[in-house]
Rosetta silent file (secondary structure, phi, psi, omega in degrees, C-alpha in Angstrom):
SEQUENCE: EVSLHMEKEKILAETEDISSTGAFIRTEKKIAKGEHISIKLTDPKGEEFTFVAQVMRVKPDGIGVMVKTISLNDPNNLSKFLNRL
SCORE:     score description
SCORE:     0.000 S_00000001
   1 L     0.000  158.244 -154.724    8.300   -4.524    1.069 S_00000001
   2 E  -158.897  133.891  173.057    4.934   -4.315    0.719 S_00000001
   3 E  -101.366  118.051  173.585    1.638   -6.957    1.095 S_00000001
   4 E  -111.086  117.395  174.372   -1.018   -6.399   -1.362 S_00000001
   5 E  -103.924  115.137  139.739   -4.488   -8.119   -0.159 S_00000001
   6 E   -95.115 -170.114 -176.914   -7.132   -8.761   -2.559 S_00000001
   7 L   -41.509  -56.747  179.452  -10.084  -10.725   -2.779 S_00000001
   8 L  -121.832   17.202  178.668   -8.627  -14.193   -3.176 S_00000001
   9 E  -154.105  145.711 -177.891   -4.903  -13.378   -3.439 S_00000001
  10 E  -107.094  139.612  171.314   -2.053  -11.893   -1.593 S_00000001
  11 E  -130.017  133.890  157.198    0.906  -10.412   -3.547 S_00000001
  12 E   -71.905  122.015  179.829    4.404   -9.244   -2.341 S_00000001
  13 E  -139.743 -164.478  154.219    5.525   -6.043   -4.109 S_00000001
  14 E  -136.946  157.370  177.943    7.660   -3.039   -3.195 S_00000001
  15 E  -106.392  139.245 -178.101    7.052    0.478   -2.905 S_00000001
  16 E   -97.782  -38.576  176.436    9.042    3.136   -4.618 S_00000001
  17 E  -142.218  119.103 -175.702    7.477    6.178   -3.495 S_00000001
  18 E  -124.341  148.020  161.706    5.133    6.342   -0.672 S_00000001
  19 E  -155.412  178.804 -167.128    3.298    9.185    1.550 S_00000001
  20 L   -60.375  -19.775  162.334    0.558    9.620    3.518 S_00000001
  21 L   -82.853  -29.302 -168.826   -1.842    9.973    0.687 S_00000001
  22 E  -171.220 -173.796 -173.591   -0.926    7.421   -1.777 S_00000001
  23 E  -162.474  155.058  157.662    2.170    5.170   -3.146 S_00000001
  24 E  -109.326  141.639  177.288    3.579    3.782   -6.166 S_00000001
  25 E  -115.993  129.835 -176.708    3.924    0.039   -5.893 S_00000001
  26 E   -89.804  103.535 -176.408    6.331   -2.072   -8.048 S_00000001
  27 L  -146.836  167.529 -176.960    4.496   -5.482   -9.142 S_00000001
  28 L  -108.036  -11.976 -165.965    4.338   -7.566  -12.244 S_00000001
  29 L   -93.309  140.688  169.834    0.843   -8.638  -11.400 S_00000001
  30 L   -82.656  126.540  164.513   -1.905   -6.507  -13.273 S_00000001
  31 L  -120.382  139.305 -174.780   -4.525   -5.035  -10.979 S_00000001
  32 L   -71.463  150.935  171.505   -7.204   -2.929  -12.428 S_00000001
  33 L   -63.074  124.499  173.068   -7.731    0.699  -12.161 S_00000001
  34 L   114.152  -21.503 -168.989  -10.315    1.397   -9.735 S_00000001
  35 L   -76.707  153.885 -174.485   -9.878   -1.750   -7.878 S_00000001
  36 E  -113.227  122.805 -170.183   -9.668   -1.386   -3.865 S_00000001
  37 E  -129.675  131.317  162.958   -6.750   -3.547   -2.337 S_00000001
  38 E   -81.711  133.195  177.825   -5.665   -3.711    1.250 S_00000001
  39 E  -111.829  135.851 -177.682   -2.007   -2.921    1.725 S_00000001
  40 E  -120.302  110.613  172.398    0.425   -4.187    4.491 S_00000001
  41 E   -98.501  173.384  176.955    3.688   -2.248    5.089 S_00000001
  42 E  -144.462  129.551  175.367    6.346   -3.718    7.316 S_00000001
  43 L   -79.346  176.098 -171.130    9.014   -1.277    8.926 S_00000001
  44 L   -70.267  -47.761 -165.356   12.768   -2.266    9.317 S_00000001
  45 L   -91.804    5.187 -171.658   11.920   -3.285   13.058 S_00000001
  46 L    65.269   22.636  164.796    8.699   -5.525   11.868 S_00000001
  47 L   -83.082  147.611 -167.222    5.950   -3.382   12.792 S_00000001
  48 E  -121.854  147.671  176.064    3.209   -3.424   10.530 S_00000001
  49 E  -133.910  135.619  170.657    0.579   -0.686    9.243 S_00000001
  50 E  -117.706  118.682 -163.679   -2.359   -1.510    7.426 S_00000001
  51 E  -148.252  165.363  169.188   -4.481    0.337    5.431 S_00000001
  52 E   -94.660  139.173 -160.515   -7.048    0.517    2.187 S_00000001
  53 E  -152.233  154.199 -162.753   -6.104    2.334   -1.218 S_00000001
  54 E  -114.206  136.879  179.018   -7.817    2.504   -4.441 S_00000001
  55 E   -88.116  130.153  178.627   -5.535    2.114   -7.909 S_00000001
  56 E   -90.949  -61.687 -170.045   -5.485    5.288   -9.558 S_00000001
  57 E  -116.503  143.681 -168.219   -2.852    4.434  -12.246 S_00000001
  58 E  -116.032  124.937  162.970   -1.783    1.071  -14.014 S_00000001
  59 L  -120.121 -176.455  179.355    1.623    1.196  -15.398 S_00000001
  60 L   -94.814   -5.293  174.938    3.618   -1.864  -16.749 S_00000001
  61 L   -95.603   -5.714 -168.637    5.945   -1.662  -13.870 S_00000001
  62 E   169.122 -154.506  177.412    3.493   -1.122  -11.307 S_00000001
  63 E  -156.540  137.592 -171.189    0.474    0.574  -10.007 S_00000001
  64 E   -96.488  142.559  175.496   -0.172    4.254   -8.429 S_00000001
  65 E  -130.830  154.721  179.081   -2.722    3.977   -5.310 S_00000001
  66 E  -122.312  133.996 -173.930   -4.631    6.438   -3.384 S_00000001
  67 E   -91.087  146.704 -171.736   -5.177    5.699    0.354 S_00000001
  68 E  -106.816  -75.770 -164.465   -8.825    5.630    1.084 S_00000001
  69 E  -103.387  116.244 -179.414   -9.426    4.090    4.417 S_00000001
  70 L  -125.374  150.761 -175.482   -7.109    4.168    7.668 S_00000001
  71 L   -71.991  162.649  153.082   -8.736    2.955   10.879 S_00000001
  72 L   -24.956  -55.104 -177.340   -9.692    5.535   13.300 S_00000001
  73 L   -72.416  -11.202  179.575   -7.148    4.739   15.623 S_00000001
  74 L  -121.558    1.358  165.859   -4.669    5.389   12.994 S_00000001
  75 H   -40.979  -40.828  178.309   -4.655    8.307   11.070 S_00000001
  76 H   -89.276  -17.959  179.568   -1.823   10.088   12.472 S_00000001
  77 H   -62.897  -38.048  172.783    0.100    6.797   13.004 S_00000001
  78 H   -56.714  -41.193  169.151    0.736    6.590    9.253 S_00000001
  79 H   -52.118  -39.932 -172.706    2.616    9.641    9.134 S_00000001
  80 H   -87.952  -19.239 -177.549    4.804    8.428   12.042 S_00000001
  81 H   -83.504  -65.981  168.286    5.225    4.782   10.478 S_00000001
  82 H   -45.641    0.766 -179.868    6.482    6.387    7.376 S_00000001
  83 H  -100.006  -27.006  172.316    8.892    8.559    8.999 S_00000001
  84 H   -63.531  -21.821 -178.910   10.292    5.229   10.399 S_00000001
  85 L   -87.583    0.000    0.000   11.125    3.673    7.014 S_00000001
């Protein structure tokens, strides 16, 4: 499960494929190509990781995003976080 935060809206969705550089997120909500969104991932233990991504691809069943910004304290932690999923 993933939470997408846009300017005025929060959307719950699911990740289908995720790596340290991007993800495909299943959502019925239409999000424009090029839009920047904040993504919050939650692992099975309830720990969270947040980063900013840009929508690179829009498909009927979801969006493809590229990781754009990760906190300076967290760049290596995304890979560690993904290993726990």
